[in-house]
PDB file of C-alpha atoms and ligand atoms in Angstrom:
ATOM      1  CA  MET A   1     -18.063   3.552  14.652  1.00  0.00           C
ATOM      2  CA  ARG A   2     -14.526   4.767  13.809  1.00  0.00           C
ATOM      3  CA  ILE A   3     -12.695   2.227  11.680  1.00  0.00           C
ATOM      4  CA  THR A   4      -9.142   2.238  10.314  1.00  0.00           C
ATOM      5  CA  VAL A   5      -8.436  -0.198   7.501  1.00  0.00           C
ATOM      6  CA  LEU A   6      -4.983  -1.095   6.140  1.00  0.00           C
ATOM      7  CA  THR A   7      -4.821  -2.866   2.802  1.00  0.00           C
ATOM      8  CA  GLY A   8      -1.940  -4.656   1.115  1.00  0.00           C
ATOM      9  CA  ALA A   9      -1.201  -6.267  -2.211  1.00  0.00           C
ATOM     10  CA  GLY A  10      -3.597  -9.147  -1.472  1.00  0.00           C
ATOM     11  CA  ILE A  11      -6.677  -6.956  -1.949  1.00  0.00           C
ATOM     12  CA  SER A  12      -5.604  -6.298  -5.549  1.00  0.00           C
ATOM     13  CA  ALA A  13      -4.588  -9.902  -6.285  1.00  0.00           C
ATOM     14  CA  GLU A  14      -8.028 -10.856  -7.664  1.00  0.00           C
ATOM     15  CA  SER A  15      -7.842  -7.806  -9.894  1.00  0.00           C
ATOM     16  CA  GLY A  16      -4.836  -9.486 -11.504  1.00  0.00           C
ATOM     17  CA  LEU A  17      -2.038  -7.437  -9.918  1.00  0.00           C
ATOM     18  CA  ALA A  18       1.013  -9.365  -8.685  1.00  0.00           C
ATOM     19  CA  THR A  19       1.671  -9.530  -4.971  1.00  0.00           C
ATOM     20  CA  PHE A  20       5.175  -9.308  -3.592  1.00  0.00           C
ATOM     21  CA  ARG A  21       4.947 -12.504  -1.516  1.00  0.00           C
ATOM     22  CA  ALA A  22       3.481 -14.852  -4.136  1.00  0.00           C
ATOM     23  CA  SER A  23       6.542 -14.521  -6.327  1.00  0.00           C
ATOM     24  CA  ASP A  24       8.941 -15.716  -3.602  1.00  0.00           C
ATOM     25  CA  GLY A  25      10.345 -12.257  -2.987  1.00  0.00           C
ATOM     26  CA  LEU A  26      10.830 -11.628  -6.671  1.00  0.00           C
ATOM     27  CA  TRP A  27       8.547  -8.965  -7.974  1.00  0.00           C
ATOM     28  CA  GLU A  28       7.546  -9.430 -11.548  1.00  0.00           C
ATOM     29  CA  SER A  29      10.904 -11.278 -11.887  1.00  0.00           C
ATOM     30  CA  HIS A  30      12.895  -8.415 -10.323  1.00  0.00           C
ATOM     31  CA  ARG A  31      14.856  -8.433  -7.068  1.00  0.00           C
ATOM     32  CA  ILE A  32      13.400  -5.984  -4.551  1.00  0.00           C
ATOM     33  CA  THR A  33      16.794  -4.451  -3.899  1.00  0.00           C
ATOM     34  CA  ASP A  34      17.152  -3.693  -7.611  1.00  0.00           C
ATOM     35  CA  VAL A  35      13.777  -1.986  -8.131  1.00  0.00           C
ATOM     36  CA  ALA A  36      12.389  -0.785  -4.760  1.00  0.00           C
ATOM     37  CA  THR A  37      15.334   0.922  -3.078  1.00  0.00           C
ATOM     38  CA  PRO A  38      17.022   4.310  -3.655  1.00  0.00           C
ATOM     39  CA  GLU A  39      20.283   2.430  -4.218  1.00  0.00           C
ATOM     40  CA  GLY A  40      18.676   0.336  -6.932  1.00  0.00           C
ATOM     41  CA  PHE A  41      17.348   3.467  -8.626  1.00  0.00           C
ATOM     42  CA  ALA A  42      20.748   5.159  -8.442  1.00  0.00           C
ATOM     43  CA  ALA A  43      22.440   2.081  -9.895  1.00  0.00           C
ATOM     44  CA  ASP A  44      20.043   1.527 -12.791  1.00  0.00           C
ATOM     45  CA  PRO A  45      17.321   4.174 -13.146  1.00  0.00           C
ATOM     46  CA  ALA A  46      16.272   2.820 -16.537  1.00  0.00           C
ATOM     47  CA  LEU A  47      15.509  -0.621 -15.017  1.00  0.00           C
ATOM     48  CA  VAL A  48      13.477   0.951 -12.205  1.00  0.00           C
ATOM     49  CA  HIS A  49      11.563   3.193 -14.603  1.00  0.00           C
ATOM     50  CA  ARG A  50      10.801   0.132 -16.776  1.00  0.00           C
ATOM     51  CA  PHE A  51       9.582  -1.772 -13.682  1.00  0.00           C
ATOM     52  CA  TYR A  52       7.196   1.010 -12.700  1.00  0.00           C
ATOM     53  CA  THR A  53       6.098   1.692 -16.277  1.00  0.00           C
ATOM     54  CA  MET A  54       5.068  -1.980 -16.515  1.00  0.00           C
ATOM     55  CA  ARG A  55       3.251  -1.877 -13.145  1.00  0.00           C
ATOM     56  CA  ARG A  56       1.584   1.444 -14.087  1.00  0.00           C
ATOM     57  CA  ALA A  57       0.252  -0.180 -17.265  1.00  0.00           C
ATOM     58  CA  ASN A  58      -0.885  -3.318 -15.385  1.00  0.00           C
ATOM     59  CA  ALA A  59      -2.708  -1.214 -12.790  1.00  0.00           C
ATOM     60  CA  ALA A  60      -4.386   0.924 -15.459  1.00  0.00           C
ATOM     61  CA  ALA A  61      -5.660  -2.241 -17.179  1.00  0.00           C
ATOM     62  CA  ALA A  62      -6.940  -3.781 -13.939  1.00  0.00           C
ATOM     63  CA  GLN A  63     -10.412  -3.305 -12.489  1.00  0.00           C
ATOM     64  CA  PRO A  64     -11.377  -2.878  -8.824  1.00  0.00           C
ATOM     65  CA  ASN A  65     -12.851  -6.064  -7.355  1.00  0.00           C
ATOM     66  CA  ALA A  66     -15.677  -6.651  -4.861  1.00  0.00           C
ATOM     67  CA  ALA A  67     -13.332  -6.031  -1.920  1.00  0.00           C
ATOM     68  CA  HIS A  68     -12.429  -2.519  -3.142  1.00  0.00           C
ATOM     69  CA  LEU A  69     -16.112  -1.786  -3.783  1.00  0.00           C
ATOM     70  CA  ALA A  70     -17.135  -3.046  -0.332  1.00  0.00           C
ATOM     71  CA  LEU A  71     -14.653  -0.670   1.359  1.00  0.00           C
ATOM     72  CA  ALA A  72     -15.951   2.251  -0.702  1.00  0.00           C
ATOM     73  CA  ASP A  73     -19.468   1.387   0.486  1.00  0.00           C
ATOM     74  CA  LEU A  74     -18.274   1.025   4.101  1.00  0.00           C
ATOM     75  CA  ALA A  75     -17.009   4.636   3.995  1.00  0.00           C
ATOM     76  CA  ARG A  76     -20.566   5.787   3.257  1.00  0.00           C
ATOM     77  CA  ARG A  77     -21.820   4.219   6.508  1.00  0.00           C
ATOM     78  CA  HIS A  78     -18.972   4.602   8.995  1.00  0.00           C
ATOM     79  CA  ASP A  79     -16.154   6.995   9.895  1.00  0.00           C
ATOM     80  CA  LEU A  80     -13.522   5.111   7.893  1.00  0.00           C
ATOM     81  CA  THR A  81      -9.819   5.906   7.489  1.00  0.00           C
ATOM     82  CA  LEU A  82      -8.472   3.859   4.582  1.00  0.00           C
ATOM     83  CA  VAL A  83      -4.689   3.371   4.531  1.00  0.00           C
ATOM     84  CA  THR A  84      -3.078   1.344   1.771  1.00  0.00           C
ATOM     85  CA  GLN A  85       0.416  -0.003   1.182  1.00  0.00           C
ATOM     86  CA  ASN A  86      -0.597  -0.443  -2.430  1.00  0.00           C
ATOM     87  CA  VAL A  87       0.541   1.949  -5.111  1.00  0.00           C
ATOM     88  CA  ASP A  88      -2.304   1.130  -7.512  1.00  0.00           C
ATOM     89  CA  ASP A  89      -5.426   3.338  -7.736  1.00  0.00           C
ATOM     90  CA  LEU A  90      -8.060   0.605  -7.475  1.00  0.00           C
ATOM     91  CA  HIS A  91      -9.472   1.973  -4.200  1.00  0.00           C
ATOM     92  CA  GLU A  92     -10.029   5.378  -5.817  1.00  0.00           C
ATOM     93  CA  ARG A  93     -11.558   3.810  -8.911  1.00  0.00           C
ATOM     94  CA  ALA A  94     -13.895   1.777  -6.657  1.00  0.00           C
ATOM     95  CA  GLY A  95     -15.139   5.059  -5.176  1.00  0.00           C
ATOM     96  CA  SER A  96     -13.205   5.346  -1.903  1.00  0.00           C
ATOM     97  CA  PRO A  97     -13.122   9.084  -1.197  1.00  0.00           C
ATOM     98  CA  ASP A  98      -9.918   9.643   0.747  1.00  0.00           C
ATOM     99  CA  VAL A  99      -7.228   6.991   0.288  1.00  0.00           C
ATOM    100  CA  ILE A 100      -3.991   7.348   2.258  1.00  0.00           C
ATOM    101  CA  HIS A 101      -1.175   5.922   0.128  1.00  0.00           C
ATOM    102  CA  MET A 102       1.588   5.409   2.678  1.00  0.00           C
ATOM    103  CA  HIS A 103       3.934   3.910   0.041  1.00  0.00           C
ATOM    104  CA  GLY A 104       3.147   6.402  -2.709  1.00  0.00           C
ATOM    105  CA  THR A 105       1.343   5.927  -6.019  1.00  0.00           C
ATOM    106  CA  LEU A 106       2.130   4.628  -9.496  1.00  0.00           C
ATOM    107  CA  THR A 107       0.276   7.624 -10.932  1.00  0.00           C
ATOM    108  CA  GLY A 108       2.647  10.111  -9.271  1.00  0.00           C
ATOM    109  CA  ALA A 109       6.002  11.540 -10.360  1.00  0.00           C
ATOM    110  CA  LEU A 110       8.390  13.295  -7.973  1.00  0.00           C
ATOM    111  CA  CYS A 111      11.389  15.542  -8.516  1.00  0.00           C
ATOM    112  CA  ALA A 112      14.215  14.320  -6.269  1.00  0.00           C
ATOM    113  CA  ALA A 113      15.827  17.766  -6.545  1.00  0.00           C
ATOM    114  CA  CYS A 114      13.017  20.204  -5.715  1.00  0.00           C
ATOM    115  CA  GLY A 115      10.237  17.956  -4.362  1.00  0.00           C
ATOM    116  CA  HIS A 116       7.737  18.972  -7.069  1.00  0.00           C
ATOM    117  CA  ARG A 117       4.982  16.358  -7.704  1.00  0.00           C
ATOM    118  CA  TRP A 118       2.921  15.912 -10.847  1.00  0.00           C
ATOM    119  CA  PRO A 119       0.883  13.191 -12.574  1.00  0.00           C
ATOM    120  CA  ALA A 120       3.262  10.549 -13.912  1.00  0.00           C
ATOM    121  CA  PRO A 121       3.286  10.139 -17.698  1.00  0.00           C
ATOM    122  CA  PRO A 122       2.685   6.558 -18.876  1.00  0.00           C
ATOM    123  CA  VAL A 123       6.406   6.158 -19.538  1.00  0.00           C
ATOM    124  CA  MET A 124       9.172   7.811 -17.488  1.00  0.00           C
ATOM    125  CA  CYS A 125      12.833   7.744 -18.510  1.00  0.00           C
ATOM    126  CA  PRO A 126      16.112   8.593 -16.705  1.00  0.00           C
ATOM    127  CA  GLY A 127      16.969  12.256 -17.123  1.00  0.00           C
ATOM    128  CA  ASP A 128      13.386  13.386 -17.735  1.00  0.00           C
ATOM    129  CA  PRO A 129      13.402  17.053 -16.683  1.00  0.00           C
ATOM    130  CA  CYS A 130      11.288  18.186 -13.765  1.00  0.00           C
ATOM    131  CA  PRO A 131       8.514  20.464 -15.130  1.00  0.00           C
ATOM    132  CA  ALA A 132       9.098  22.849 -12.211  1.00  0.00           C
ATOM    133  CA  CYS A 133      12.885  23.155 -11.850  1.00  0.00           C
ATOM    134  CA  GLY A 134      14.018  21.610 -15.110  1.00  0.00           C
ATOM    135  CA  ARG A 135      16.599  19.393 -13.459  1.00  0.00           C
ATOM    136  CA  PRO A 136      16.889  15.753 -14.647  1.00  0.00           C
ATOM    137  CA  ALA A 137      15.815  14.396 -11.212  1.00  0.00           C
ATOM    138  CA  THR A 138      12.499  12.741 -12.053  1.00  0.00           C
ATOM    139  CA  ARG A 139      11.600   9.571 -10.151  1.00  0.00           C
ATOM    140  CA  PRO A 140       8.441   7.572  -9.395  1.00  0.00           C
ATOM    141  CA  ASP A 141       6.577   8.998  -6.378  1.00  0.00           C
ATOM    142  CA  ILE A 142       6.993   5.690  -4.565  1.00  0.00           C
ATOM    143  CA  VAL A 143       8.305   5.085  -1.015  1.00  0.00           C
ATOM    144  CA  TRP A 144      11.160   2.626  -1.395  1.00  0.00           C
ATOM    145  CA  PHE A 145      12.718   0.496   1.341  1.00  0.00           C
ATOM    146  CA  GLY A 146      14.737   2.725   3.657  1.00  0.00           C
ATOM    147  CA  GLU A 147      12.559   5.786   2.889  1.00  0.00           C
ATOM    148  CA  MET A 148      10.033   7.297   5.281  1.00  0.00           C
ATOM    149  CA  PRO A 149       6.441   6.326   4.432  1.00  0.00           C
ATOM    150  CA  TYR A 150       3.994   9.176   3.797  1.00  0.00           C
ATOM    151  CA  HIS A 151       1.235  10.484   6.118  1.00  0.00           C
ATOM    152  CA  MET A 152       2.491   8.634   9.207  1.00  0.00           C
ATOM    153  CA  GLU A 153       1.254  11.196  11.774  1.00  0.00           C
ATOM    154  CA  ARG A 154      -2.251  11.080  10.325  1.00  0.00           C
ATOM    155  CA  ILE A 155      -2.146   7.249  10.364  1.00  0.00           C
ATOM    156  CA  TRP A 156      -0.990   6.972  13.987  1.00  0.00           C
ATOM    157  CA  ASN A 157      -3.702   9.448  15.051  1.00  0.00           C
ATOM    158  CA  ALA A 158      -6.375   7.483  13.192  1.00  0.00           C
ATOM    159  CA  LEU A 159      -5.264   4.238  14.845  1.00  0.00           C
ATOM    160  CA  ASP A 160      -5.340   5.906  18.286  1.00  0.00           C
ATOM    161  CA  GLN A 161      -8.884   7.163  17.762  1.00  0.00           C
ATOM    162  CA  SER A 162     -10.365   4.018  16.207  1.00  0.00           C
ATOM    163  CA  ASP A 163     -12.806   1.521  17.669  1.00  0.00           C
ATOM    164  CA  LEU A 164     -11.765  -1.107  15.113  1.00  0.00           C
ATOM    165  CA  PHE A 165      -8.639  -1.826  13.029  1.00  0.00           C
ATOM    166  CA  ALA A 166      -8.753  -4.212  10.077  1.00  0.00           C
ATOM    167  CA  ALA A 167      -5.785  -5.353   7.991  1.00  0.00           C
ATOM    168  CA  ILE A 168      -6.744  -6.801   4.606  1.00  0.00           C
ATOM    169  CA  GLY A 169      -4.494  -8.704   2.197  1.00  0.00           C
ATOM    170  CA  THR A 170      -1.148  -7.978   3.768  1.00  0.00           C
ATOM    171  CA  SER A 171       1.561 -10.442   4.803  1.00  0.00           C
ATOM    172  CA  GLY A 172       2.653  -8.305   7.754  1.00  0.00           C
ATOM    173  CA  ASN A 173       6.280  -8.313   6.632  1.00  0.00           C
ATOM    174  CA  VAL A 174       6.808  -4.635   5.863  1.00  0.00           C
ATOM    175  CA  TYR A 175       7.173  -1.999   8.593  1.00  0.00           C
ATOM    176  CA  PRO A 176       5.879   0.351   9.861  1.00  0.00           C
ATOM    177  CA  ALA A 177       2.567  -0.984   8.430  1.00  0.00           C
ATOM    178  CA  ALA A 178       3.201  -4.384  10.024  1.00  0.00           C
ATOM    179  CA  GLY A 179       3.303  -2.680  13.414  1.00  0.00           C
ATOM    180  CA  PHE A 180      -0.132  -1.012  13.170  1.00  0.00           C
ATOM    181  CA  ALA A 181      -2.047  -3.899  14.783  1.00  0.00           C
ATOM    182  CA  GLN A 182       0.245  -4.048  17.811  1.00  0.00           C
ATOM    183  CA  HIS A 183       0.037  -0.249  18.150  1.00  0.00           C
ATOM    184  CA  ALA A 184      -3.768  -0.356  17.995  1.00  0.00           C
ATOM    185  CA  ARG A 185      -4.156  -3.386  20.270  1.00  0.00           C
ATOM    186  CA  ARG A 186      -2.084  -1.711  22.984  1.00  0.00           C
ATOM    187  CA  ARG A 187      -4.621   1.100  22.925  1.00  0.00           C
ATOM    188  CA  GLY A 188      -7.575  -1.223  23.349  1.00  0.00           C
ATOM    189  CA  VAL A 189      -8.615  -1.161  19.679  1.00  0.00           C
ATOM    190  CA  GLU A 190     -10.313  -4.316  18.385  1.00  0.00           C
ATOM    191  CA  CYS A 191      -8.100  -5.809  15.645  1.00  0.00           C
ATOM    192  CA  VAL A 192      -9.170  -8.137  12.855  1.00  0.00           C
ATOM    193  CA  GLU A 193      -7.182  -9.569   9.942  1.00  0.00           C
ATOM    194  CA  LEU A 194      -8.731 -10.622   6.640  1.00  0.00           C
ATOM    195  CA  ASN A 195      -6.202 -12.590   4.633  1.00  0.00           C
ATOM    196  CA  LEU A 196      -5.774 -15.618   2.401  1.00  0.00           C
ATOM    197  CA  ASP A 197      -3.487 -17.174   4.997  1.00  0.00           C
ATOM    198  CA  ALA A 198      -1.916 -16.328   8.348  1.00  0.00           C
ATOM    199  CA  SER A 199       0.285 -13.228   8.182  1.00  0.00           C
ATOM    200  CA  ALA A 200       3.656 -12.815   9.893  1.00  0.00           C
ATOM    201  CA  ASN A 201       1.979 -10.664  12.568  1.00  0.00           C
ATOM    202  CA  ALA A 202      -1.203 -12.733  12.987  1.00  0.00           C
ATOM    203  CA  ARG A 203      -0.624 -12.882  16.754  1.00  0.00           C
ATOM    204  CA  ASP A 204      -1.323  -9.140  16.993  1.00  0.00           C
ATOM    205  CA  PHE A 205      -4.961  -9.573  15.962  1.00  0.00           C
ATOM    206  CA  HIS A 206      -7.973 -10.565  18.101  1.00  0.00           C
ATOM    207  CA  HIS A 207      -9.749 -12.131  15.134  1.00  0.00           C
ATOM    208  CA  ARG A 208      -8.869 -13.584  11.727  1.00  0.00           C
ATOM    209  CA  ILE A 209     -11.110 -14.126   8.718  1.00  0.00           C
ATOM    210  CA  THR A 210      -9.486 -16.416   6.168  1.00  0.00           C
ATOM    211  CA  GLY A 211     -10.295 -16.458   2.466  1.00  0.00           C
ATOM    212  CA  PRO A 212     -10.113 -14.410  -0.725  1.00  0.00           C
ATOM    213  CA  ALA A 213     -10.798 -10.720  -0.146  1.00  0.00           C
ATOM    214  CA  SER A 214     -13.455 -10.531  -2.856  1.00  0.00           C
ATOM    215  CA  ARG A 215     -15.576 -12.856  -0.695  1.00  0.00           C
ATOM    216  CA  THR A 216     -14.499 -12.049   2.884  1.00  0.00           C
ATOM    217  CA  VAL A 217     -14.518  -8.232   2.687  1.00  0.00           C
ATOM    218  CA  PRO A 218     -18.090  -7.808   1.383  1.00  0.00           C
ATOM    219  CA  GLU A 219     -19.266 -10.296   4.034  1.00  0.00           C
ATOM    220  CA  TRP A 220     -17.345  -8.487   6.794  1.00  0.00           C
ATOM    221  CA  ALA A 221     -18.115  -4.914   5.735  1.00  0.00           C
ATOM    222  CA  VAL A 222     -21.866  -5.120   6.266  1.00  0.00           C
TER     223      VAL A 222
HETATM  224  C1  LIG B 301      11.139   2.726   6.825  1.00  0.00           C
HETATM  225  C2  LIG B 301       6.557   0.532  -2.560  1.00  0.00           C
HETATM  226  C3  LIG B 301      12.421   4.184   8.162  1.00  0.00           C
HETATM  227  C4  LIG B 301       7.258  -0.192  -3.611  1.00  0.00           C
HETATM  228  C5  LIG B 301       6.911  -0.733  -0.578  1.00  0.00           C
HETATM  229  C6  LIG B 301      14.062  -5.063  10.020  1.00  0.00           C
HETATM  230  C7  LIG B 301      12.991  -5.123  10.883  1.00  0.00           C
HETATM  231  C8  LIG B 301      11.927  -4.226  10.760  1.00  0.00           C
HETATM  232  C9  LIG B 301      11.922  -3.275   9.746  1.00  0.00           C
HETATM  233  C10 LIG B 301      12.982  -3.250   8.895  1.00  0.00           C
HETATM  234  C11 LIG B 301      14.057  -4.131   9.016  1.00  0.00           C
HETATM  235  N1  LIG B 301      14.936  -3.844   8.038  1.00  0.00           N
HETATM  236  C12 LIG B 301      14.451  -2.812   7.287  1.00  0.00           C
HETATM  237  C13 LIG B 301      13.284  -2.451   7.824  1.00  0.00           C
HETATM  238  C14 LIG B 301      12.420  -1.402   7.382  1.00  0.00           C
HETATM  239  C15 LIG B 301      11.712  -1.824   6.107  1.00  0.00           C
HETATM  240  C16 LIG B 301      11.029  -3.175   6.248  1.00  0.00           C
HETATM  241  O1  LIG B 301       9.969  -3.268   6.814  1.00  0.00           O
HETATM  242  N2  LIG B 301      11.657  -4.214   5.694  1.00  0.00           N
HETATM  243  C17 LIG B 301      11.073  -5.527   5.825  1.00  0.00           C
HETATM  244  C18 LIG B 301      11.236  -6.274   4.500  1.00  0.00           C
HETATM  245  C19 LIG B 301      11.743  -6.241   6.972  1.00  0.00           C
HETATM  246  N3  LIG B 301      10.716  -0.816   5.907  1.00  0.00           N
HETATM  247  C20 LIG B 301      11.038   0.286   5.251  1.00  0.00           C
HETATM  248  O2  LIG B 301      12.118   0.468   4.720  1.00  0.00           O
HETATM  249  C21 LIG B 301       9.987   1.381   5.241  1.00  0.00           C
HETATM  250  N4  LIG B 301      10.593   2.597   5.629  1.00  0.00           N
HETATM  251  O3  LIG B 301      11.134   1.883   7.678  1.00  0.00           O
HETATM  252  O4  LIG B 301      11.717   3.936   6.946  1.00  0.00           O
HETATM  253  C22 LIG B 301      12.894   5.577   8.114  1.00  0.00           C
HETATM  254  C23 LIG B 301      12.841   6.310   9.276  1.00  0.00           C
HETATM  255  C24 LIG B 301      13.295   7.615   9.259  1.00  0.00           C
HETATM  256  C25 LIG B 301      13.784   8.155   8.085  1.00  0.00           C
HETATM  257  C26 LIG B 301      13.821   7.411   6.915  1.00  0.00           C
HETATM  258  C27 LIG B 301      13.380   6.097   6.924  1.00  0.00           C
HETATM  259  C28 LIG B 301       9.421   1.596   3.866  1.00  0.00           C
HETATM  260  C29 LIG B 301       8.697   0.365   3.406  1.00  0.00           C
HETATM  261  C30 LIG B 301       8.008   0.677   2.090  1.00  0.00           C
HETATM  262  C31 LIG B 301       8.650  -0.112   0.984  1.00  0.00           C
HETATM  263  N5  LIG B 301       7.869   0.061  -0.231  1.00  0.00           N
HETATM  264  N6  LIG B 301       6.149  -0.449  -1.621  1.00  0.00           N
HETATM  265  C32 LIG B 301       6.280  -0.729  -4.584  1.00  0.00           C
HETATM  266  O5  LIG B 301       5.139  -1.080  -4.216  1.00  0.00           O
HETATM  267  O6  LIG B 301       6.669  -0.793  -5.739  1.00  0.00           O
HETATM  268  S1  LIG B 301       6.554  -2.081   0.357  1.00  0.00           S
HETATM  269  C33 LIG B 301       5.866  -3.231  -0.645  1.00  0.00           C
HETATM  270  O7  LIG B 301       5.717  -4.376   0.157  1.00  0.00           O
HETATM  271  C34 LIG B 301       4.487  -2.917  -1.189  1.00  0.00           C
HETATM  272  O8  LIG B 301       3.956  -1.748  -0.614  1.00  0.00           O
HETATM  273  C35 LIG B 301       3.619  -4.042  -0.775  1.00  0.00           C
HETATM  274  O9  LIG B 301       2.378  -3.622  -0.349  1.00  0.00           O
HETATM  275  C36 LIG B 301       4.398  -4.549   0.342  1.00  0.00           C
HETATM  276  C37 LIG B 301       4.302  -6.034   0.410  1.00  0.00           C
HETATM  277  O10 LIG B 301       3.550  -6.221   1.448  1.00  0.00           O
HETATM  278  P1  LIG B 301       2.036  -6.697   1.256  1.00  0.00           P
HETATM  279  O11 LIG B 301       1.213  -5.583   0.764  1.00  0.00           O
HETATM  280  O12 LIG B 301       1.688  -7.313   2.534  1.00  0.00           O
HETATM  281  O13 LIG B 301       2.083  -7.750   0.088  1.00  0.00           O
HETATM  282  P2  LIG B 301       2.595  -9.238   0.165  1.00  0.00           P
HETATM  283  O14 LIG B 301       2.705  -9.723  -1.229  1.00  0.00           O
HETATM  284  O15 LIG B 301       3.785  -9.309   1.075  1.00  0.00           O
HETATM  285  O16 LIG B 301       1.412 -10.022   0.902  1.00  0.00           O
HETATM  286  C38 LIG B 301       0.177 -10.178   0.260  1.00  0.00           C
HETATM  287  C39 LIG B 301      -0.744 -10.870   1.242  1.00  0.00           C
HETATM  288  O17 LIG B 301      -2.026 -10.994   0.625  1.00  0.00           O
HETATM  289  C40 LIG B 301      -0.295 -12.279   1.601  1.00  0.00           C
HETATM  290  O18 LIG B 301      -0.387 -12.456   2.996  1.00  0.00           O
HETATM  291  C41 LIG B 301      -1.310 -13.185   0.886  1.00  0.00           C
HETATM  292  O19 LIG B 301      -1.626 -14.323   1.656  1.00  0.00           O
HETATM  293  C42 LIG B 301      -2.517 -12.280   0.797  1.00  0.00           C
HETATM  294  N7  LIG B 301      -3.384 -12.547  -0.354  1.00  0.00           N
HETATM  295  C43 LIG B 301      -3.013 -12.951  -1.592  1.00  0.00           C
HETATM  296  N8  LIG B 301      -4.127 -13.057  -2.363  1.00  0.00           N
HETATM  297  C44 LIG B 301      -5.189 -12.706  -1.589  1.00  0.00           C
HETATM  298  C45 LIG B 301      -4.717 -12.380  -0.313  1.00  0.00           C
HETATM  299  N9  LIG B 301      -5.535 -12.000   0.681  1.00  0.00           N
HETATM  300  C46 LIG B 301      -6.855 -11.934   0.409  1.00  0.00           C
HETATM  301  N10 LIG B 301      -7.386 -12.234  -0.790  1.00  0.00           N
HETATM  302  C47 LIG B 301      -6.592 -12.629  -1.808  1.00  0.00           C
HETATM  303  N11 LIG B 301      -7.132 -12.934  -3.002  1.00  0.00           N
END
């Protein structure tokens, strides 16, 4: 069976990583517009680098939970395309072989001038030179609001060719990810949502499994 799974911050919540929604739109006590937009980075790159340095350290200290492990096991038994909105590497560390990070990764650095990518150092500062072109245009390799998510063509194709689409731990507030269920459903794909509570796009799913991902995902992914 061909399955496409989309995960959000909720799958990493039981690993101790903050979700966007739980903090009432404040993220680790920062306003989204200040830390997750190109305008915010232009206005205060040091603040944004500090925000991602802190999240990079939190992610490195976290461990994958049973939900991440269950998805890694699912990939060994089915044709699974795993798409995540998350920028942590817990899916990889759980053993998932081919994770599509549509919003980028905490472990990546990007040169805004030449497009060069390299592994992010633990701490990044404004003006750090790009190792390829030398220009002081280093930024986190993260897709901010208003920027085009990565790998979209591959994701749309996977949704079109799937028998089943599952969204796990996402509030369904952020597009285009929040539109995946409607896209799939229109193509006759069975859609299921596994979440702690009803998402903003719950109506797009045929089925809903409510509860913490560390319990619901292993039970579902048999
Ligand atoms: C784009 C990187 C176009 C940063 C992120 C108006 C209408 C529609 C769309 C828009 C609009 N205005 C603007 C837009 C577009 C905008 C958008 O969607 N805005 C929203 C707010 C309305 N989208 C964009 O800008 C995207 N780009 O559209 O580009 C374009 C076209 C051409 C050319 C150029 C551009 C880019 C969006 C990407 C933004 N970056 N992340 C970072 O991570 O640091 S998004 C960010 O939000 C994270 O990725 C995070 O994943 C996401 C939050 O969503 P969730 O993952 O769902 O997390 P959340 O906390 O919200 O929910 C957690 C859920 O888990 C909850 O439901 C909770 O109940 C559940 N849960 C909690 N614990 C558990 C659990 N479930 C199970 N078990 C548990 N234990």
